[in-house]
PDB file of C-alpha atoms and ligand atoms in Angstrom:
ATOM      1  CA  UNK A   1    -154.770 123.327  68.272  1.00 92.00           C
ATOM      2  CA  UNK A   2    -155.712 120.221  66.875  1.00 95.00           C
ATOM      3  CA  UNK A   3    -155.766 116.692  68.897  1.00 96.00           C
ATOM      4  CA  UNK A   4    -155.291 113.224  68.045  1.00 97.00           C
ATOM      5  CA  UNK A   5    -159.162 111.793  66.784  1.00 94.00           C
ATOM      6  CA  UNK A   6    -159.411 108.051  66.394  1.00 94.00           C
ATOM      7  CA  UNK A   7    -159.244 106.660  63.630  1.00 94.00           C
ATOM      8  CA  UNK A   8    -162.361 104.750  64.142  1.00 90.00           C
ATOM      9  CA  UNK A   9    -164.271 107.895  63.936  1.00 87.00           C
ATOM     10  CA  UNK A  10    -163.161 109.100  61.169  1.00 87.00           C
ATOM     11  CA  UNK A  11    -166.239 108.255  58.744  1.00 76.00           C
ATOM     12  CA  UNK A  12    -168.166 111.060  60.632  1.00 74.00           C
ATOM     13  CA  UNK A  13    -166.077 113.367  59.357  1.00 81.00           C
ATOM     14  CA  UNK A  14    -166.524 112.612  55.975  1.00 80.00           C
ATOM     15  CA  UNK A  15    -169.845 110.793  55.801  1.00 66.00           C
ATOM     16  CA  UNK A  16    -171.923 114.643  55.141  1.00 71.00           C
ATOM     17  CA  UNK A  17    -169.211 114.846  52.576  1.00 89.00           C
ATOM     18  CA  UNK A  18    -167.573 117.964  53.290  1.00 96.00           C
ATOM     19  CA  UNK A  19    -165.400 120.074  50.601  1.00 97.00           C
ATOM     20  CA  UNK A  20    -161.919 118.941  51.491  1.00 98.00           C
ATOM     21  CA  UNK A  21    -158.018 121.140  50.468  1.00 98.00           C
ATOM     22  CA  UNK A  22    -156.161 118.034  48.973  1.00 98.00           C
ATOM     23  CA  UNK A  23    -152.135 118.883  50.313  1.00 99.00           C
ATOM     24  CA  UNK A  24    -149.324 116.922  48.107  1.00 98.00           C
ATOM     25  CA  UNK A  25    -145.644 117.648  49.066  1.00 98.00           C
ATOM     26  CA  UNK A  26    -142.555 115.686  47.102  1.00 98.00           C
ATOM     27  CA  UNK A  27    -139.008 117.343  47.263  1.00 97.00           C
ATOM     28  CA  UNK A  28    -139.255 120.376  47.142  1.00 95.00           C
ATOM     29  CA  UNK A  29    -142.740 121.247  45.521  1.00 98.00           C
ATOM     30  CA  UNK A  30    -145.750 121.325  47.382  1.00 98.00           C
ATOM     31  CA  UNK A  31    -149.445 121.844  46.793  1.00 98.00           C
ATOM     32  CA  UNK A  32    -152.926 122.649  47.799  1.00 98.00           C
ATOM     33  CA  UNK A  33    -156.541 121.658  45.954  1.00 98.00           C
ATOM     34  CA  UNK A  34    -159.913 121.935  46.393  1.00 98.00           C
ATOM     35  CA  UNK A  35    -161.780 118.415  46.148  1.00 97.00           C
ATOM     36  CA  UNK A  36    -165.233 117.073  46.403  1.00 95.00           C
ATOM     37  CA  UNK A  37    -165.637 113.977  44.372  1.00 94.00           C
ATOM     38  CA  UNK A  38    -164.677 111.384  46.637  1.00 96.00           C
ATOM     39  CA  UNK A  39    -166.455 108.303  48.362  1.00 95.00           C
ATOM     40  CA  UNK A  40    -165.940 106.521  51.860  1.00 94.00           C
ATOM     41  CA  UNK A  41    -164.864 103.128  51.110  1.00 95.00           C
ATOM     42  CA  UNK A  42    -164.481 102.274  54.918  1.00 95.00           C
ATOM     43  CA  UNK A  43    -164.622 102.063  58.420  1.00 94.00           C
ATOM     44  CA  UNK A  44    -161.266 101.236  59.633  1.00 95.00           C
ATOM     45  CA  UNK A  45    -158.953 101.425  58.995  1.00 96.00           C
ATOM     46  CA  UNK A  46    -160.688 104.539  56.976  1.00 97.00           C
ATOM     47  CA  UNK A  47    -160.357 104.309  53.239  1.00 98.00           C
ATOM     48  CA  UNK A  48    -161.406 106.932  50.631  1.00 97.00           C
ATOM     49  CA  UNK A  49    -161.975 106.722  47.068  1.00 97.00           C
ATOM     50  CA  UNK A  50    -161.032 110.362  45.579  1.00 97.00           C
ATOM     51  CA  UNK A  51    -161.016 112.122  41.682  1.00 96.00           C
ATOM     52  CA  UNK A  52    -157.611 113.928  41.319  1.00 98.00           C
ATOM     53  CA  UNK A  53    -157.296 114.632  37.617  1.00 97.00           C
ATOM     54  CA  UNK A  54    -154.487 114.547  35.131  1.00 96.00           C
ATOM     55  CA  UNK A  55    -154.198 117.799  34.419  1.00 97.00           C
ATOM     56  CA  UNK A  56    -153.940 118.720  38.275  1.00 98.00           C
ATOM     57  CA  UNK A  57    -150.359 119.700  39.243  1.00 98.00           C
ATOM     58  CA  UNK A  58    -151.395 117.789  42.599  1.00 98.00           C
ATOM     59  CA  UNK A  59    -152.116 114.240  40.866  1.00 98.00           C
ATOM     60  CA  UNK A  60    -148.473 114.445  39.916  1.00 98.00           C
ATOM     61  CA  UNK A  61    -146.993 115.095  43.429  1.00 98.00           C
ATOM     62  CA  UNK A  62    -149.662 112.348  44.670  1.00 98.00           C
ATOM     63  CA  UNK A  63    -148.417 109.621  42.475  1.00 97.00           C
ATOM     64  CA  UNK A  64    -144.695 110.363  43.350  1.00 98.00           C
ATOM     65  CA  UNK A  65    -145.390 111.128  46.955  1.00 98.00           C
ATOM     66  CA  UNK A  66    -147.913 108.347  47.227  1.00 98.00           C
ATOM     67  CA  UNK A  67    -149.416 110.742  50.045  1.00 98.00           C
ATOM     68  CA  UNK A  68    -151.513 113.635  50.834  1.00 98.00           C
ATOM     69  CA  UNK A  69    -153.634 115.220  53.716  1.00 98.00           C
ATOM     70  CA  UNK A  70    -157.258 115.490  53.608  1.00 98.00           C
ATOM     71  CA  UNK A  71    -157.568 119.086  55.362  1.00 98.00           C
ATOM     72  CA  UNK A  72    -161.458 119.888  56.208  1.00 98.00           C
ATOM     73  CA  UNK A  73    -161.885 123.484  56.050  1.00 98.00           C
ATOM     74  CA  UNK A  74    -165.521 125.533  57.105  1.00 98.00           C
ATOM     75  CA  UNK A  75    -167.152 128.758  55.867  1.00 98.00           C
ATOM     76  CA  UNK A  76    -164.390 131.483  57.094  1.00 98.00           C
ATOM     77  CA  UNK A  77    -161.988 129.350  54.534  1.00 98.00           C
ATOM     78  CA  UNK A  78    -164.489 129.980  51.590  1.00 98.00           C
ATOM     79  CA  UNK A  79    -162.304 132.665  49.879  1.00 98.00           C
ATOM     80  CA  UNK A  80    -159.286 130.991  49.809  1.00 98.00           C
ATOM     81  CA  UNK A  81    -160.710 127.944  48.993  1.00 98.00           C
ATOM     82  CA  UNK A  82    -162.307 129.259  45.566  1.00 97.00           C
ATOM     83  CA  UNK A  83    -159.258 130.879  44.828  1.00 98.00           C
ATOM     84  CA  UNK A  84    -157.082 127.459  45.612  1.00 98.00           C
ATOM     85  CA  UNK A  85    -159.521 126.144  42.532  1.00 98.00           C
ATOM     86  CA  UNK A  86    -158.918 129.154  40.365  1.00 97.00           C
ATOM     87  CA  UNK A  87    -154.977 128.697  39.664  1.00 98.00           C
ATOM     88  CA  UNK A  88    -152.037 125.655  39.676  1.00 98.00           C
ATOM     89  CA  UNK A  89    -149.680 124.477  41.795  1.00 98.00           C
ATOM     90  CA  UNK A  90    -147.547 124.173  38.472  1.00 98.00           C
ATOM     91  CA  UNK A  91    -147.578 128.147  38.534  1.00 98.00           C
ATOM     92  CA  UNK A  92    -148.137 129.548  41.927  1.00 98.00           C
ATOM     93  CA  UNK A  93    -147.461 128.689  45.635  1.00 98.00           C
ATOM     94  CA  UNK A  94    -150.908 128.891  46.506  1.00 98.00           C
ATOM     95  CA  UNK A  95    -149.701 128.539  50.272  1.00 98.00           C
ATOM     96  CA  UNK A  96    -148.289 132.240  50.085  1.00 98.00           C
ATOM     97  CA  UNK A  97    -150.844 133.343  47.793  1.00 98.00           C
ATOM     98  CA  UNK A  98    -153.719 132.965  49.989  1.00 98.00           C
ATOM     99  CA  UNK A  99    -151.723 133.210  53.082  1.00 98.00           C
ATOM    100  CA  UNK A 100    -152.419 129.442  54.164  1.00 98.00           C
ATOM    101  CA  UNK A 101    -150.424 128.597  57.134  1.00 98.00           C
ATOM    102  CA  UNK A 102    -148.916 124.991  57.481  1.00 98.00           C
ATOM    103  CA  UNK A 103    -147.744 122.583  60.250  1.00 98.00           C
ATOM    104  CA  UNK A 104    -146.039 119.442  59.333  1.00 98.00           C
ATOM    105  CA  UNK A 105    -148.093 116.187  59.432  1.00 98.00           C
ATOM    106  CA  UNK A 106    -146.430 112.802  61.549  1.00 98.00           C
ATOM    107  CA  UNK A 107    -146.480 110.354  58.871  1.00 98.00           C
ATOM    108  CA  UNK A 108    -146.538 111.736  55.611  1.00 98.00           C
ATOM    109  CA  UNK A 109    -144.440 115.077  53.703  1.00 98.00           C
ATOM    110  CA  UNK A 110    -147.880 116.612  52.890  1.00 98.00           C
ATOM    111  CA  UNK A 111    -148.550 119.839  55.082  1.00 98.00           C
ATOM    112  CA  UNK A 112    -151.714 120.051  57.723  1.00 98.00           C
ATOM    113  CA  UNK A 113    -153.458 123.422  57.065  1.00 98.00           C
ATOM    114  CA  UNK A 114    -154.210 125.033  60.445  1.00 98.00           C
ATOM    115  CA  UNK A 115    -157.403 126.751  59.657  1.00 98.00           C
ATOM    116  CA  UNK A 116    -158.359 123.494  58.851  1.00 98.00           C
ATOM    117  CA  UNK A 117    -160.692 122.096  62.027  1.00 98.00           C
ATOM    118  CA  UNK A 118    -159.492 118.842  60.833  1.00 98.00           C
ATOM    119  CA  UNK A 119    -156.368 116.799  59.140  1.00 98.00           C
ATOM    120  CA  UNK A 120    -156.678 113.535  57.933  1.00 98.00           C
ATOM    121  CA  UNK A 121    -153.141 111.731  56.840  1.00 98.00           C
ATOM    122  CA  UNK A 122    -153.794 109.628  54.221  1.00 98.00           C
ATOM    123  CA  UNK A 123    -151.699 107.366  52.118  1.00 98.00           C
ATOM    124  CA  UNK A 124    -152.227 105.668  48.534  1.00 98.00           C
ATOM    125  CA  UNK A 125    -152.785 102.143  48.463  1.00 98.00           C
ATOM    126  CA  UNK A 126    -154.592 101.802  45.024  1.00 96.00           C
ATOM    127  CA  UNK A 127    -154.166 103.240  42.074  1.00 94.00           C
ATOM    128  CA  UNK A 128    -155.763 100.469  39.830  1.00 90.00           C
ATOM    129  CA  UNK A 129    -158.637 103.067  38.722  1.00 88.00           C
ATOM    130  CA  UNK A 130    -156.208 105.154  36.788  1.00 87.00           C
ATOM    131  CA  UNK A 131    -158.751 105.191  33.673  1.00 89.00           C
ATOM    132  CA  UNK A 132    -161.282 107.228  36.462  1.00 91.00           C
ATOM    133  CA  UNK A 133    -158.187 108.847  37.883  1.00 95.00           C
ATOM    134  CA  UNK A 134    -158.979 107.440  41.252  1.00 97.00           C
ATOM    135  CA  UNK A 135    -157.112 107.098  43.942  1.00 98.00           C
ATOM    136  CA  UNK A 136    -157.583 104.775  47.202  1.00 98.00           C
ATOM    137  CA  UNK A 137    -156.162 106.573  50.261  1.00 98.00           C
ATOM    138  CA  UNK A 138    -156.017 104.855  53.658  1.00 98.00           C
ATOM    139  CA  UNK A 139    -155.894 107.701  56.493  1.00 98.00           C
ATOM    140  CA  UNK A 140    -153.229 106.975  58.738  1.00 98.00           C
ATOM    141  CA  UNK A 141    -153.833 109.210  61.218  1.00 98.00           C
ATOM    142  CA  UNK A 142    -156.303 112.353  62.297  1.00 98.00           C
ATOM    143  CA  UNK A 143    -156.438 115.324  63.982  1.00 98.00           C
ATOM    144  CA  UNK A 144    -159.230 117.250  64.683  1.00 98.00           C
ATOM    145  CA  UNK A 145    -159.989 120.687  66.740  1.00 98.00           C
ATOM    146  CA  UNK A 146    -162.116 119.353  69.866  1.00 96.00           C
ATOM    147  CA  UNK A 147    -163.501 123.083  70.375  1.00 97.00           C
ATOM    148  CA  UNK A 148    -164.965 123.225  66.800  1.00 95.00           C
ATOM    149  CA  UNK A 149    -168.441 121.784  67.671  1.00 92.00           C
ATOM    150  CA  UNK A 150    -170.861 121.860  64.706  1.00 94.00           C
ATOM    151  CA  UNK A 151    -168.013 122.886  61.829  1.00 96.00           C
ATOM    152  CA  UNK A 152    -169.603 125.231  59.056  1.00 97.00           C
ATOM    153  CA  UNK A 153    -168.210 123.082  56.712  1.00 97.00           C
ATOM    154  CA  UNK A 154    -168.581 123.947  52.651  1.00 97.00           C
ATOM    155  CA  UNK A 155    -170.498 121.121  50.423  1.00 95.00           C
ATOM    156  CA  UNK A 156    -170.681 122.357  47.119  1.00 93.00           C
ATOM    157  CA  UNK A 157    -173.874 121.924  45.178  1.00 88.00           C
ATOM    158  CA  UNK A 158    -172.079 122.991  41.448  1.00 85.00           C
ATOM    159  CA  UNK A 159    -171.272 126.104  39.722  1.00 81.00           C
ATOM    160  CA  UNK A 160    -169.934 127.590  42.496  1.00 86.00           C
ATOM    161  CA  UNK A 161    -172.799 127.480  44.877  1.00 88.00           C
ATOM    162  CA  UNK A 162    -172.258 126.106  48.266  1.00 93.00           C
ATOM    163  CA  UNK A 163    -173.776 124.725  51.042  1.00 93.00           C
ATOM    164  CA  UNK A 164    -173.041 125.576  54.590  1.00 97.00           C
ATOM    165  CA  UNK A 165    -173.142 122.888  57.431  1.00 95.00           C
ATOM    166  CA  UNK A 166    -173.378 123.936  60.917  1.00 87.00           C
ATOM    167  CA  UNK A 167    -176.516 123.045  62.858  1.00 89.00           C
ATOM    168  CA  UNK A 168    -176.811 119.059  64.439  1.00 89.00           C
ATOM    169  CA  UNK A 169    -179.816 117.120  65.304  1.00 92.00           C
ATOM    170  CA  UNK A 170    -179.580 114.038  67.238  1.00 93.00           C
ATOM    171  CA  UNK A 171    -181.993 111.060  66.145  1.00 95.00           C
ATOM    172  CA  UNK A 172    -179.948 108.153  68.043  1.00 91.00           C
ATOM    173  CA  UNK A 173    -182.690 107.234  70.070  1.00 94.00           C
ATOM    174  CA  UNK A 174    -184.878 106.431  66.430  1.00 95.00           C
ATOM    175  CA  UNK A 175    -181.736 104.646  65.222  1.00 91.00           C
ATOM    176  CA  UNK A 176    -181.373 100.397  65.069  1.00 89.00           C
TER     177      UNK A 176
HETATM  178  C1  FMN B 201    -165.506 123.155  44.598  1.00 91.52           C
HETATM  179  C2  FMN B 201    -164.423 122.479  43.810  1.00 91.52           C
HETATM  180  C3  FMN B 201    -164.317 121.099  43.802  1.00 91.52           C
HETATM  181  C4  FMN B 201    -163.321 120.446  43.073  1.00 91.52           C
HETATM  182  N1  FMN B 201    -163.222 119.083  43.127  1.00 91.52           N
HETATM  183  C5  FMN B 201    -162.236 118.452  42.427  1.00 91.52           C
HETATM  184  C6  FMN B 201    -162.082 117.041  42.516  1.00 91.52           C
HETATM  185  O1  FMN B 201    -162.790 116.348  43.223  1.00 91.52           O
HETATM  186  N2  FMN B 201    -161.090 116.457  41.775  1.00 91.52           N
HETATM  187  C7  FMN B 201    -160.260 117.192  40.969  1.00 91.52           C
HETATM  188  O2  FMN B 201    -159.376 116.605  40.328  1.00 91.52           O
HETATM  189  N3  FMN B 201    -160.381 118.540  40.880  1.00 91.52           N
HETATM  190  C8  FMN B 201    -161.331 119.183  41.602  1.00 91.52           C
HETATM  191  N4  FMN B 201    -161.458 120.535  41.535  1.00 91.52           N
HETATM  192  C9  FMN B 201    -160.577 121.283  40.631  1.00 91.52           C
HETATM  193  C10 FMN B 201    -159.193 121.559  41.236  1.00 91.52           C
HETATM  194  O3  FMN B 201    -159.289 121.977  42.573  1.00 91.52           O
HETATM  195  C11 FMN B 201    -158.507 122.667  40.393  1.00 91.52           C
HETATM  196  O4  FMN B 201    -158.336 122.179  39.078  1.00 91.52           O
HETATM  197  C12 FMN B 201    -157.203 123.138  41.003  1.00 91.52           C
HETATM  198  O5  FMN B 201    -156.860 124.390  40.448  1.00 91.52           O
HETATM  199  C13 FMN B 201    -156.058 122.169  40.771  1.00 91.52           C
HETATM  200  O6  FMN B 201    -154.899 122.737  41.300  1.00 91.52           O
HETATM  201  P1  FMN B 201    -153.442 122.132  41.076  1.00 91.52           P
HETATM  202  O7  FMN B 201    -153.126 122.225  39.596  1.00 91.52           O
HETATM  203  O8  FMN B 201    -152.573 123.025  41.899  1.00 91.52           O
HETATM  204  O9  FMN B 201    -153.461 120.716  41.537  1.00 91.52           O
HETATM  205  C14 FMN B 201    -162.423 121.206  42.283  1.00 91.52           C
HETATM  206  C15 FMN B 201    -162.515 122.604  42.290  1.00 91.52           C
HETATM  207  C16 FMN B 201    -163.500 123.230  43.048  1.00 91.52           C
HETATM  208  C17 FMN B 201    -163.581 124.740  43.038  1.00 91.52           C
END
């Protein structure tokens, strides 16, 4: 069960750059993506620069939705998260597909995946990079799993190799 995380905090969830699952929901479509090229833009209220291409069934349900959740999802999620990558929105509910179970979000239609240790709401509030096919998203509110200590999360190093987080060292004392 996830609680509410401040907002303030939520750069240390993404700073390590973690593979995130990208939800969209408009209407009555709905959809889940793998994404890694994205960029902190800041503190708080947290901002994100992310890549969702063109021929992505989610950039479509983005721009009309002009929402999404950033979901964080570690190791045990590595399956389904390859196989997310593998196939469209357009074609296949990739929710029953990979047997990805959903609870609704508080400010946005987008679902929050609940093998996810973390949720991030986000909405657009840019869209002026359409030539990159970037998207500003301000997170509007996060959840996180307080049990999940050091999350295994996924960073992928290309051509479907991946890195696996997990271990934490503490260096405070060093730090201005
Ligand atoms: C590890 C990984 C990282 C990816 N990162 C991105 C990304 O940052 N931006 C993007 O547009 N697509 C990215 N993709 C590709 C999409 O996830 C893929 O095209 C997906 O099938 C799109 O699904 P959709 O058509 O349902 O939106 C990535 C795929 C993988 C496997």
């Amino acid at each position: 069960m996830k609680k509410r995380f401040p907002l303030s905090k939520v750069y240390s969830l993404l700073e390590p750059g973690p593979l995130l699952l990208l939800t969209t929901a408009h209407r009555n479509a709905s959809d889940v993506m793998p994404m890694t090229w994205y960029s902190l833009l800041a503190f708080e209220p947290p901002q994100v620069a992310c890549v969702v291409s063109a021929g992505n069934h989610s950039q479509a349900l983005l721009r009309a939705s002009k929402a999404c959740v950033l979901n964080i999802p570690t190791v045990e999620l590595a399956k389904q998260v390859v196989g997310c990558g593998n196939c469209s929105g357009a074609e296949v509910d990739k929710f029953a597909k990979f047997a990805l179970s959903c609870s609704a979000a508080e400010q946005v239609a987008a679902p929050l995946l609940d093998d996810c240790f973390a949720s991030l709401e986000c909405r657009v509030v840019d869209t002026g990079l359409r030539r990159y096919e970037q998207f500003v998203l301000e997170v509007v509110a996060a959840w996180v799993d307080p049990k999940v200590k050091d999350p295994r999360t996924l960073h992928h190093r290309g051509y479907g190799k991946f890195m696996v987080a997990g271990e934490s060292i503490k260096l405070r004392s060093r730090m201005r």
